[in-house]
mmCIF file of C-alpha atoms and ligand atoms in Angstrom:
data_model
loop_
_atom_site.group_PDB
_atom_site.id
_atom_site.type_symbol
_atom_site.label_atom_id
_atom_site.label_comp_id
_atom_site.label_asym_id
_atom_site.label_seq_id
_atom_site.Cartn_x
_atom_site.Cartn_y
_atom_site.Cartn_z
ATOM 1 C CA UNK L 408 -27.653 -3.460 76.333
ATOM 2 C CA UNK L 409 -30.665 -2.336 77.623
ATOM 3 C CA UNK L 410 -33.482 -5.069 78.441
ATOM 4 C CA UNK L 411 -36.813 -4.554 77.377
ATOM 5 C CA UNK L 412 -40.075 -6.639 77.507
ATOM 6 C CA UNK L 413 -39.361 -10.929 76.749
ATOM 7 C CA UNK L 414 -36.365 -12.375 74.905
ATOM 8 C CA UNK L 415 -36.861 -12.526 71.163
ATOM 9 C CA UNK L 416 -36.198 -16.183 70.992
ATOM 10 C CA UNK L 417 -36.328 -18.898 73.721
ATOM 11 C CA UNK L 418 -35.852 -22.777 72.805
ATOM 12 C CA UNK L 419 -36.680 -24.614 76.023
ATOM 13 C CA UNK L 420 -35.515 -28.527 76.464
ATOM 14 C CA UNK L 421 -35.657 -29.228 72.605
ATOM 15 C CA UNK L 422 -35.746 -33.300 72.067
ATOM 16 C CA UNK L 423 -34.850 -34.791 68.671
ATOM 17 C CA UNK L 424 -33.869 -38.110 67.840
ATOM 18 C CA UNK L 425 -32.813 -39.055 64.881
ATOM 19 C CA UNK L 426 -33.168 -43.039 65.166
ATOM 20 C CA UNK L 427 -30.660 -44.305 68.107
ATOM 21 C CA UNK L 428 -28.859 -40.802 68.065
ATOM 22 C CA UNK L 429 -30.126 -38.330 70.551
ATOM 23 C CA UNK L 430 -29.335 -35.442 68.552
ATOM 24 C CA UNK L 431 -30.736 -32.729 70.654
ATOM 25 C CA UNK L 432 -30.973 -33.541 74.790
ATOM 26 C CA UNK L 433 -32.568 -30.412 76.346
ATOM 27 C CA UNK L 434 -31.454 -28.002 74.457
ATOM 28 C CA UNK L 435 -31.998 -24.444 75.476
ATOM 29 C CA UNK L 436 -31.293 -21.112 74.567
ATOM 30 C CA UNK L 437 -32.017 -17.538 74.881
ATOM 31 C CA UNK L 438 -31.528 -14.216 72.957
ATOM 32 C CA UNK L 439 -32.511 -10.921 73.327
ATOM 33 C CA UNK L 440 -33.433 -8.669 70.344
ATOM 34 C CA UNK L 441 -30.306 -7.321 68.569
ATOM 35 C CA UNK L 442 -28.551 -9.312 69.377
ATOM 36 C CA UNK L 443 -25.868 -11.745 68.161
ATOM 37 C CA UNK L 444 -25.216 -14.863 69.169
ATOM 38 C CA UNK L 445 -22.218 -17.162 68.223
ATOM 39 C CA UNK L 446 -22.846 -20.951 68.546
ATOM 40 C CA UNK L 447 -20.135 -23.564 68.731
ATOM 41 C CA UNK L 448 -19.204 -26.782 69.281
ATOM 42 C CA UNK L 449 -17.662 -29.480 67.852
ATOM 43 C CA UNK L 450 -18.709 -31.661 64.899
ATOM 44 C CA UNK L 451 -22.110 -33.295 65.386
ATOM 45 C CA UNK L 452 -22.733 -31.393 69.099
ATOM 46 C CA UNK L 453 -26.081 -30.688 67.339
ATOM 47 C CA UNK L 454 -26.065 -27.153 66.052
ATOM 48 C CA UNK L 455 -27.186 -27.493 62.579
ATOM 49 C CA UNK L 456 -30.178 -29.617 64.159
ATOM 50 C CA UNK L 457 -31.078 -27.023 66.733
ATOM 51 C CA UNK L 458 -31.078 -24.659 64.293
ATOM 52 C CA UNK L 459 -33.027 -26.692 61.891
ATOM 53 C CA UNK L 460 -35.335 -27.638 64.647
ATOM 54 C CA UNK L 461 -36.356 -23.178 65.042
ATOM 55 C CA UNK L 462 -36.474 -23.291 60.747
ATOM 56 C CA UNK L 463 -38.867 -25.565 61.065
ATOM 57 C CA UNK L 464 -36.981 -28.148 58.776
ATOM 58 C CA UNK L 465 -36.387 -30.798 61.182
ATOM 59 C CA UNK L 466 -39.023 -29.723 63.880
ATOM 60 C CA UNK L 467 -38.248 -30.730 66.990
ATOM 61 C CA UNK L 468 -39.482 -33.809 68.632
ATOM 62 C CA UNK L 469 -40.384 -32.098 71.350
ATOM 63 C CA UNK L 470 -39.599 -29.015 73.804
ATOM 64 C CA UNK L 471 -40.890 -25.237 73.671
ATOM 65 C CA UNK L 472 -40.135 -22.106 71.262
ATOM 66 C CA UNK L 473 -41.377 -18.699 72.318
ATOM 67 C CA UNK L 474 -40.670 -15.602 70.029
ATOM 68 C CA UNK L 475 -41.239 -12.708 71.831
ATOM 69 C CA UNK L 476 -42.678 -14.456 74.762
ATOM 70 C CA UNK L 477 -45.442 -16.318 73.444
ATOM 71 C CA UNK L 478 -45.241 -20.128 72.415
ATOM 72 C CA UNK L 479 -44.827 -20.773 68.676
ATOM 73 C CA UNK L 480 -45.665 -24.045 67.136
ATOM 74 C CA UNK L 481 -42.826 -24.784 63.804
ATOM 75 C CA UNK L 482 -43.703 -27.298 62.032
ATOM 76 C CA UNK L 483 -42.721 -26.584 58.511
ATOM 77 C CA UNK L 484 -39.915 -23.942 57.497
ATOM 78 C CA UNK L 485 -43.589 -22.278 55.763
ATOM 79 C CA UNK L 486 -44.097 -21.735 59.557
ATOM 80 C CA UNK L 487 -40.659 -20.389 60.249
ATOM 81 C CA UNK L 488 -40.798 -17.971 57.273
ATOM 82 C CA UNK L 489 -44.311 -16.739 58.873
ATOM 83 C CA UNK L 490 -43.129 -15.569 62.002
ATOM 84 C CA UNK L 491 -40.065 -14.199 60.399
ATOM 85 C CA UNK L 492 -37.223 -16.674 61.109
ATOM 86 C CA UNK L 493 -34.938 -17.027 57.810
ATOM 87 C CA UNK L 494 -32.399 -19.256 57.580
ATOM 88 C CA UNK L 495 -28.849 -19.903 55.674
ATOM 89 C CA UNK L 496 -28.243 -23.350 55.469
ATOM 90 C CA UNK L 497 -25.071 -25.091 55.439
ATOM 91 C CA UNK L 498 -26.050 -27.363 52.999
ATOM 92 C CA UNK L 499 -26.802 -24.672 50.566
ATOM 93 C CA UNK L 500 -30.247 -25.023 48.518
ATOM 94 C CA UNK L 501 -29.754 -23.477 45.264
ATOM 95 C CA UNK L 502 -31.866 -23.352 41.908
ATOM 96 C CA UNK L 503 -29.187 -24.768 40.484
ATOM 97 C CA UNK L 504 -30.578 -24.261 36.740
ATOM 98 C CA UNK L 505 -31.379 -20.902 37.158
ATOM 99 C CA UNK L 506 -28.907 -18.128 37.178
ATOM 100 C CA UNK L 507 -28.161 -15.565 40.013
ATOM 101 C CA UNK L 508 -31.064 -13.344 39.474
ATOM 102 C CA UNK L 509 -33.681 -15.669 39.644
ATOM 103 C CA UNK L 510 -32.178 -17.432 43.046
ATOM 104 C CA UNK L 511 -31.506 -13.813 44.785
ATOM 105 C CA UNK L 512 -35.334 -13.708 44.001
ATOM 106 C CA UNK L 513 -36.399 -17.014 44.094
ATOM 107 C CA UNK L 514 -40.041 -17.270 45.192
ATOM 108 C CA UNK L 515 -40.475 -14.087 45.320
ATOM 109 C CA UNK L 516 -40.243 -12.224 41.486
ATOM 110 C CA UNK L 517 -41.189 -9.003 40.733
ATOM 111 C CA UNK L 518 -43.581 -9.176 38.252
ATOM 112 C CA UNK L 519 -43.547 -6.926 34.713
ATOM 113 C CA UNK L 520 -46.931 -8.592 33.520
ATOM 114 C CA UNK L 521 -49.576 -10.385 34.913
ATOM 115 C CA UNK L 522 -52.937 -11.767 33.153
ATOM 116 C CA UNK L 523 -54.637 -14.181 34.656
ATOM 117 C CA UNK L 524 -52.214 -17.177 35.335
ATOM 118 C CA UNK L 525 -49.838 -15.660 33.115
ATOM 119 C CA UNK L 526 -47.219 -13.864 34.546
ATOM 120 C CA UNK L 527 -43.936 -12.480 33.083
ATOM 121 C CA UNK L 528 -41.532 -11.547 35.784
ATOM 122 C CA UNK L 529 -39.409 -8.435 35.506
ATOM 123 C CA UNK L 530 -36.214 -9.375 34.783
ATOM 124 C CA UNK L 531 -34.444 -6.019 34.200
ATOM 125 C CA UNK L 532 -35.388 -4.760 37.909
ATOM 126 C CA UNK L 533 -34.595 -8.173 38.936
ATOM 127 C CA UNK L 534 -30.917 -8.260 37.404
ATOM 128 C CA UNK L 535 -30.482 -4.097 38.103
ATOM 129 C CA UNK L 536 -31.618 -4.955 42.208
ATOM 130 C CA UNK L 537 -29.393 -8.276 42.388
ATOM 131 C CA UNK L 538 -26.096 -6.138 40.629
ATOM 132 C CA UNK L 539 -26.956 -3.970 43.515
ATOM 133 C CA UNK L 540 -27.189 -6.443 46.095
ATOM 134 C CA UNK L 541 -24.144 -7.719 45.078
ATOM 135 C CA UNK L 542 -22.479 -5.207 45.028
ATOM 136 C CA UNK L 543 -23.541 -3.729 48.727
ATOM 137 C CA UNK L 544 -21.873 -7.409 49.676
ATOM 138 C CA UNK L 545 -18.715 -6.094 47.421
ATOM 139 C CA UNK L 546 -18.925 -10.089 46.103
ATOM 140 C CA UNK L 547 -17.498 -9.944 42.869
ATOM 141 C CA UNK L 548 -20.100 -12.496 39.963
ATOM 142 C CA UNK L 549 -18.414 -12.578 36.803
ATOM 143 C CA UNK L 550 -21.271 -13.343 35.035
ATOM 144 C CA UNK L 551 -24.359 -13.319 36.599
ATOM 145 C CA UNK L 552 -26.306 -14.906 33.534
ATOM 146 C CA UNK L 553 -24.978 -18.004 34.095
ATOM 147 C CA UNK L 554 -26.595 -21.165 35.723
ATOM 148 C CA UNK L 555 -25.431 -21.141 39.812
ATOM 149 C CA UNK L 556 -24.958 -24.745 39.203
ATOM 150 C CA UNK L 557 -21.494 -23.439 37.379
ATOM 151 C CA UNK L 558 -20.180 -21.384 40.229
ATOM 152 C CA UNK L 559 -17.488 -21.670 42.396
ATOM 153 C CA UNK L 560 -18.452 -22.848 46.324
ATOM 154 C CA UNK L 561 -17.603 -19.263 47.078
ATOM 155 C CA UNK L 562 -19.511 -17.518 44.916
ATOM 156 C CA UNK L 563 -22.673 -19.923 45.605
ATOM 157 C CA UNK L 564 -22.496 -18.953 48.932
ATOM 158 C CA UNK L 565 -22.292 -15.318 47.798
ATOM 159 C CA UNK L 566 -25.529 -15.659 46.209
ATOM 160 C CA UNK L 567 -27.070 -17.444 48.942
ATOM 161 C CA UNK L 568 -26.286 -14.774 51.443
ATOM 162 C CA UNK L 569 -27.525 -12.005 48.583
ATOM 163 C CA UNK L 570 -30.934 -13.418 48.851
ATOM 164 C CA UNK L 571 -31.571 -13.146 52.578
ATOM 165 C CA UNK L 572 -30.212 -10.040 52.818
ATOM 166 C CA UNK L 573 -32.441 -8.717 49.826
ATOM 167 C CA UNK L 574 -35.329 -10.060 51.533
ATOM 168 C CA UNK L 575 -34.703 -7.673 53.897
ATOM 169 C CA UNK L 576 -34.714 -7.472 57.421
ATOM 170 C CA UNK L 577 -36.089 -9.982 59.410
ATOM 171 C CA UNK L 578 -36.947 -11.301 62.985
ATOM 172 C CA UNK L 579 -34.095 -13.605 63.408
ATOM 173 C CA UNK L 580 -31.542 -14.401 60.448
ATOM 174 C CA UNK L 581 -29.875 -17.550 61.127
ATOM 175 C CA UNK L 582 -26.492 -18.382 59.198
ATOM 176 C CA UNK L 583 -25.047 -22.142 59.408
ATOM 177 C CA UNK L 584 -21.213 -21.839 58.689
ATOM 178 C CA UNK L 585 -21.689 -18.648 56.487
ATOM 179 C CA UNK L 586 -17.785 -18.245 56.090
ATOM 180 C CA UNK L 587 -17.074 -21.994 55.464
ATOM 181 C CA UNK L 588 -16.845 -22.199 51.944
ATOM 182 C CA UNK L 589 -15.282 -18.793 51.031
ATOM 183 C CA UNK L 590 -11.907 -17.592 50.011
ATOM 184 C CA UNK L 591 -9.575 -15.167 52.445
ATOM 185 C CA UNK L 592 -10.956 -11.924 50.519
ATOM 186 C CA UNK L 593 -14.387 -13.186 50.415
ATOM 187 C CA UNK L 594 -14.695 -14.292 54.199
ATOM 188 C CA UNK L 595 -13.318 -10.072 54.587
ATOM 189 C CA UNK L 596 -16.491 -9.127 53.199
ATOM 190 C CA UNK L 597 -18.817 -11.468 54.204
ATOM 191 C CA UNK L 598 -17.507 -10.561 57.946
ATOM 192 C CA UNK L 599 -17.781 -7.120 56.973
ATOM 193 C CA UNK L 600 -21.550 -7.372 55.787
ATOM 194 C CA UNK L 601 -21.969 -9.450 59.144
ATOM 195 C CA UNK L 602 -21.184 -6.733 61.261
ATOM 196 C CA UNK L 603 -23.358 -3.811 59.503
ATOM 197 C CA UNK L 604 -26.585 -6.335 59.990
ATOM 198 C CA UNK L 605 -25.638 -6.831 63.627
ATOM 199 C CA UNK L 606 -25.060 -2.349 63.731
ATOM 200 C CA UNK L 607 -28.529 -2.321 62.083
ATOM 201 C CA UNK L 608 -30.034 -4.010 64.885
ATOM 202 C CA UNK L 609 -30.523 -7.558 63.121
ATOM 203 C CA UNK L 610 -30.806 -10.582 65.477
ATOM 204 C CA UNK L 611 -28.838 -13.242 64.008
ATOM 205 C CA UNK L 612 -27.905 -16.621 65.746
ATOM 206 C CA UNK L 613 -24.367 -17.370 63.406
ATOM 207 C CA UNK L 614 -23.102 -21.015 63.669
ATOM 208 C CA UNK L 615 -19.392 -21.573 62.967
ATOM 209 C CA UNK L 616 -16.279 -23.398 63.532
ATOM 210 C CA UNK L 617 -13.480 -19.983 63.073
ATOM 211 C CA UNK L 618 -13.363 -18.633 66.700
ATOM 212 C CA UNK L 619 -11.681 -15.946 65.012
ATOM 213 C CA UNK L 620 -14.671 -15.020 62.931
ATOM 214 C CA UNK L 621 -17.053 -15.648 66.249
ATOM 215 C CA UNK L 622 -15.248 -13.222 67.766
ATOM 216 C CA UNK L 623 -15.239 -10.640 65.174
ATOM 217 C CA UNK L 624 -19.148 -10.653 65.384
ATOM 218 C CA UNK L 625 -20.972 -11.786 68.531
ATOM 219 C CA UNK L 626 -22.294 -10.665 71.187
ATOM 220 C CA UNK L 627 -22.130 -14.030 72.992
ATOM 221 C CA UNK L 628 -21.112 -17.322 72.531
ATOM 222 C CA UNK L 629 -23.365 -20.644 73.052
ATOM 223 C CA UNK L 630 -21.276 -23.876 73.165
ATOM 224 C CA UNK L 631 -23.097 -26.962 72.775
ATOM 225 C CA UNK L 632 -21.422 -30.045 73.395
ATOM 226 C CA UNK L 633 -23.910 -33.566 73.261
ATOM 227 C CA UNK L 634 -27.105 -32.000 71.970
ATOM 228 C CA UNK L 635 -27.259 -29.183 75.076
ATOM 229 C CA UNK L 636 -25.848 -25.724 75.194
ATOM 230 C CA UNK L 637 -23.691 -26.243 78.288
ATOM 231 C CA UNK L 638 -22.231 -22.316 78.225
ATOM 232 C CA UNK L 639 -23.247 -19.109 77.063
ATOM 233 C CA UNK L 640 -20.536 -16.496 77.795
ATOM 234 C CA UNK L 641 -20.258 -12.654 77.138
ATOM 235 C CA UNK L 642 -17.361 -12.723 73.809
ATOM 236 C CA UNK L 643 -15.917 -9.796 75.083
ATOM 237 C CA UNK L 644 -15.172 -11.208 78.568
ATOM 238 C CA UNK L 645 -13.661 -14.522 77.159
ATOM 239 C CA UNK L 646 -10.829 -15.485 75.323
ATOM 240 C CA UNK L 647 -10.708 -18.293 72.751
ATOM 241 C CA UNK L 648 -8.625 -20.662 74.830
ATOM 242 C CA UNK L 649 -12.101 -20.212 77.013
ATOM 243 C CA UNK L 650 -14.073 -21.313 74.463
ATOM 244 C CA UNK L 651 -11.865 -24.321 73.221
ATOM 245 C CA UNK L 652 -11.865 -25.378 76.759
ATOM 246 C CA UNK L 653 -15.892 -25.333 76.734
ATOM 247 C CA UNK L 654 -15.765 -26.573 73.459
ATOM 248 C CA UNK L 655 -13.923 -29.601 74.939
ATOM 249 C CA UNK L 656 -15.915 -29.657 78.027
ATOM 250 C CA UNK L 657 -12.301 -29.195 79.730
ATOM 251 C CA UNK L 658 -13.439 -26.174 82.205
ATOM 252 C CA UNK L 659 -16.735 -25.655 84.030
ATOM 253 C CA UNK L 660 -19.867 -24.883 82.409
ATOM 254 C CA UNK L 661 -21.077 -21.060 82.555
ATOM 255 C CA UNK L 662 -23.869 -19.178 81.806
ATOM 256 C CA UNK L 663 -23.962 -14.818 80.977
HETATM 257 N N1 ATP M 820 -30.698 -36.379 59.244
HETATM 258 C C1 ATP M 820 -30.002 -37.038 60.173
HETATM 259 N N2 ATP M 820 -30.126 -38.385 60.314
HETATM 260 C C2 ATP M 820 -29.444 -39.053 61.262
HETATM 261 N N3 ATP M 820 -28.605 -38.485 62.142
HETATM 262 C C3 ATP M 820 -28.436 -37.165 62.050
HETATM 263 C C4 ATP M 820 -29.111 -36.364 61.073
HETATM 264 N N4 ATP M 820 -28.738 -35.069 61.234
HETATM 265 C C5 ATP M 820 -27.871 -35.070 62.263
HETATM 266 N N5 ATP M 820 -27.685 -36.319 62.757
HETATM 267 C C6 ATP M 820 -26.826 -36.664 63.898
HETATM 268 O O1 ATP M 820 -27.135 -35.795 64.963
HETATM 269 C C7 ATP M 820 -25.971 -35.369 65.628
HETATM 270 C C8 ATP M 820 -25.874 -33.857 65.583
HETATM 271 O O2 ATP M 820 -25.611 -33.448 64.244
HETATM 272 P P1 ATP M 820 -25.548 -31.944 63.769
HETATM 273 O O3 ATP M 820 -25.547 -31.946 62.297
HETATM 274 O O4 ATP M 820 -26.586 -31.157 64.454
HETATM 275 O O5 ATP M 820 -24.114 -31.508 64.325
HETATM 276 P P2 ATP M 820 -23.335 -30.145 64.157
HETATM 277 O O6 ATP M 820 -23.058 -29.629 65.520
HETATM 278 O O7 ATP M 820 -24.051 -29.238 63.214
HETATM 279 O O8 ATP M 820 -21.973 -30.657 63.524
HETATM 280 P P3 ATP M 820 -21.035 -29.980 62.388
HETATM 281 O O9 ATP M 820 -20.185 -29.008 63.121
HETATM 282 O O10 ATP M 820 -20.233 -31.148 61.914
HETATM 283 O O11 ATP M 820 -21.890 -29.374 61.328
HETATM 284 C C9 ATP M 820 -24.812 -36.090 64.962
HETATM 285 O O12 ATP M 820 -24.544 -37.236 65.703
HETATM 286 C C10 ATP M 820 -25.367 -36.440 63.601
HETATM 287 O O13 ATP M 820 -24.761 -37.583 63.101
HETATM 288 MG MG1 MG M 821 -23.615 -28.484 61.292
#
C-alpha cells in the first residue's frame, strides 16, 4: 500500500478509568486510510472502551486523537458523527418500537411533506431504499413491518449493519463484534459485505473474537492485552497460533 500524507487515525496514550479499573493504560494506535484493521484481545483487554473512547461515547480521560493529522477533540458521539467516525456497537441500540425502515433511517428520514413543524416522512422511498439495502447485504427480513424489538439477534444485527452502510461511506466505520450474534449463513454474508467495503476503499477498525473471520478481512491485526495495544502485525505474515500467543501475551510483543 502506498503511503500518502498523515495516518487517517492516530489514538496516542488514551487514559480511562472507570472507578478502580484502569480500563485503557496508554493506548495507542495507528491506521492508514483504506485500510483495515482487526483488533483483538481477550475479554475486558479494553477494546470496546477504546473504541468507545474515538465514538465519543465514553471519551477518553485523557490522551490524543488526530484524524488526518490534526488533533480532534470527541467529546460526544455528536462529535464523532461530525468528523465522520460511525460506529456499530456491540451492545446494539435499536428503536426497538419502530420497525426496520424507520431504524435503517433513523435520524435521518426522507421527508414526503414538510410545513412548518409538520413533517410527514416518506415512507414508500424509505421501505423501497431499505428492501434494497437489504437486499445488497443478501440478509433475508421476513417482514420488515414489524417492530425490531420482535426480531431474532441475527436479524437485529442485520438491520443494524443496514443502517451504516446506507448512510454511506464514511471516514472510519467501526464494527464491535459485527459477526457475534449471527447464524453460519448470515456471518457468510456479513463477511462477504465486509470485504466489498474494505475493496471500496472504506477504513474500518473491526473488533472481534473469530480469528477466522479477522483473517478473512484485515489488513492488520492490533492485540490489546491490559488496556494497551501491545502488537500490531501484518495478517498476511502471521498465523493464528501468532495471534493466540499475543493474545496470551505468550510471545514477544511486535509492531508492523
Ligand atoms: N462502563 C463501565 N464501568 C465499569 N467498568 C467498565 C465499564 N466498561 C468497561 N469496564 C471495564 O473495563 C475493562 C475493559 O472492558 P472492555 O469492555 O473495553 O473490554 P473488551 O476488550 O471489549 O472485552 P470483551 O471482549 O469482553 O467485549 C474491563 O475490566 C471492564 O470490566
Ligand atoms: Mg467488548
Amino acid at each position: 500500500m502506498m503511503e500518502t500524507g498523515p495516518p487517517l487515525l492516530e489514538v496516542e496514550n488514551i487514559e480511562k478509568r472507570f472507578g478502580g479499573v484502569r480500563a485503557l493504560q496508554g493506548a495507542s494506535l495507528s491506521i492508514a486510510e483504506g485500510e483495515t484493521v482487526a483488533l483483538v484481545g481477550d475479554n475486558g483487554a479494553g477494546k470496546s472502551t477504546l473504541v468507545k473512547a474515538v465514538a465519543g461515547v465514553q471519551p477518553a480521560d485523557s490522551g490524543t486523537i488526530r484524524l488526518r493529522g490534526r488533533e480532534v477533540a470527541i467529546r460526544s458521539a455528536k462529535d464523532a458523527g461530525a468528523l465522520g467516525v460511525e460506529v456499530l456497537y456491540q451492545d446494539l441500540a435499536l428503536a426497538n418500537t419502530l420497525d426496520v425502515a424507520a431504524n435503517v433511517f433513523l435520524g435521518d428520514e426522507p421527508l414526503w411533506l414538510k410545513l412548518g413543524w409538520f413533517s410527514v416522512p416518506d415512507t414508500r422511498r424509505m421501505d423501497a431504499e431499505t428492501a434494497a439495502t437489504l437486499d445488497r447485504l443478501r440478509i433475508d427480513i421476513p417482514d420488515p413491518k414489524r417492530p425490531v424489538a420482535n426480531l431474532s439477534g441475527g436479524q437485529r444485527q442485520a438491520v443494524a449493519i443496514g443502517r451504516t452502510i446506507h448512510r454511506g461511506r464514511r471516514e472510519l466505520l467501526i464494527l464491535d463484534e459485527p459477526t457475534a450474534a449471527l447464524g453460519v449463513e448470515e456471518v457468510r454474508k456479513v463477511l462477504a459485505l465486509l470485504r466489498s467495503l474494505r475493496d471500496e476503499g472504506q477504513t474500518m477498525i473491526i473488533v472481534s473474537h473469530d480469528l477466522e473471520h479477522v483473517f478473512q478481512v484485515s489488513d492488520r491485526i492490533a492485540v490489546m492485552r491490559q488496556g494497551r495495544v501491545q502488537a500490531v502485525v501484518r495478517t498476511s505474515e502471521v498465523t493464528k497460533t501468532d495471534i493466540v500467543r499475543l493474545i496470551v501475551g505468550d510471545i514477544e510483543d511486535a509492531v508492523a
